[in-house]
């Protein structure tokens, strides 16, 4: 059970996803510009793929029944890829290449390694079955089939599939417009010298990378000054330009935490304080109708909350069919002796130990240490109120799955 003022992760996600605005704007783009975009319409197959029976190997096309005489089969035609073959004469074979169309009359293809070639023809050195080494018309996709449903994120393999169908342009959803606002007068841009009490603005660049990878369009990227009036002005500006506002810092209980205060004052703070670690001081609300996700200020907490909370929210906005990661279950190669009322997300990676695949956790799980996330390949979940002993089975989410 979470503490009385902490919201369980599942409840928080249900609340957020029910309030995620769906992207309805669309555009049509060429395949070269479609990587990582989200399909806006179902894609059906305009014609069979492949369009005709073709050979899966380099070899010889023939009739299986013509082999019964035991005599060499003369080669009557040669079929390079991309040419239309003439019908195969009875009692002959065709020299054929991978991808070449099967000639009418042939029912089998024999690999060239299984054939003895002479001046009089070919002798087949293996048993032949009708249909062998032939890729049938429509074997991959049949005309009218649903190739890709709307909401599909276009990876390289989807682009290749669309190309195989002859599709040059696809309708995709517009990118989610996101504003990044980082709080803290102590933040300095990389490349500038640090003054007393100053630190570099880590979160801006983490979020820029994450949002680019998530097929979002960052329309505003600014700092929030540590005063209430400036915070409210910038938040309203972001609300006018973006579909989603993401802030870092300013959502805890300190006197300088103006983001939460601004949401509270307008009556639009609908969620605050999650039963997760790191990431407890996460806030959700609206600024003039635009959803705002207020992430913690610590760099590792930003990464964890983005992976576990912001990405499902973005997927819901994009209409993707799979919202939540699936993960896998692996034994722990580390211990957590002290239970916490909050669900933990340890920066971890898979390692081989004594011939067994186990989860290794970074030694220091401080929410301020982004180096732990660079060492890790994903997050190991530590259940609430639970100790972890070596060998205990834990859920593990790779960053690849979490951020896809």
mmCIF file of C-alpha atoms in Angstrom, residues 41-42 48 53 59 71 78 88 110-111 134 147 156 170 212 231 239 244 255 272 314 345:
data_model
loop_
_atom_site.group_PDB
_atom_site.id
_atom_site.type_symbol
_atom_site.label_atom_id
_atom_site.label_comp_id
_atom_site.label_asym_id
_atom_site.label_seq_id
_atom_site.Cartn_x
_atom_site.Cartn_y
_atom_site.Cartn_z
ATOM 1 C CA UNK A 41 -4.949 5.774 -41.708
ATOM 2 C CA UNK A 42 -5.018 2.020 -42.247
ATOM 3 C CA UNK A 48 -0.352 -8.935 -54.273
ATOM 4 C CA UNK A 53 5.391 -16.589 -58.227
ATOM 5 C CA UNK A 59 18.956 -22.529 -59.708
ATOM 6 C CA UNK A 71 17.804 -38.120 -68.769
ATOM 7 C CA UNK A 78 17.244 -18.138 -69.157
ATOM 8 C CA UNK A 88 8.625 -23.608 -70.125
ATOM 9 C CA UNK A 110 16.228 -26.785 -57.716
ATOM 10 C CA UNK A 111 19.198 -24.997 -56.158
ATOM 11 C CA UNK A 134 9.005 -21.025 -54.996
ATOM 12 C CA UNK A 147 -0.855 -4.293 -44.044
ATOM 13 C CA UNK A 156 12.559 0.914 -40.905
ATOM 14 C CA UNK A 170 1.688 7.931 -46.406
ATOM 15 C CA UNK A 212 12.778 13.872 -30.728
ATOM 16 C CA UNK A 231 6.309 31.416 -14.175
ATOM 17 C CA UNK A 239 -0.168 26.761 -23.421
ATOM 18 C CA UNK A 244 1.636 19.408 -24.032
ATOM 19 C CA UNK A 255 9.034 28.276 -1.426
ATOM 20 C CA UNK A 272 0.409 15.346 -7.365
ATOM 21 C CA UNK A 314 2.433 10.581 -25.595
ATOM 22 C CA UNK A 345 12.750 1.885 -10.523
#
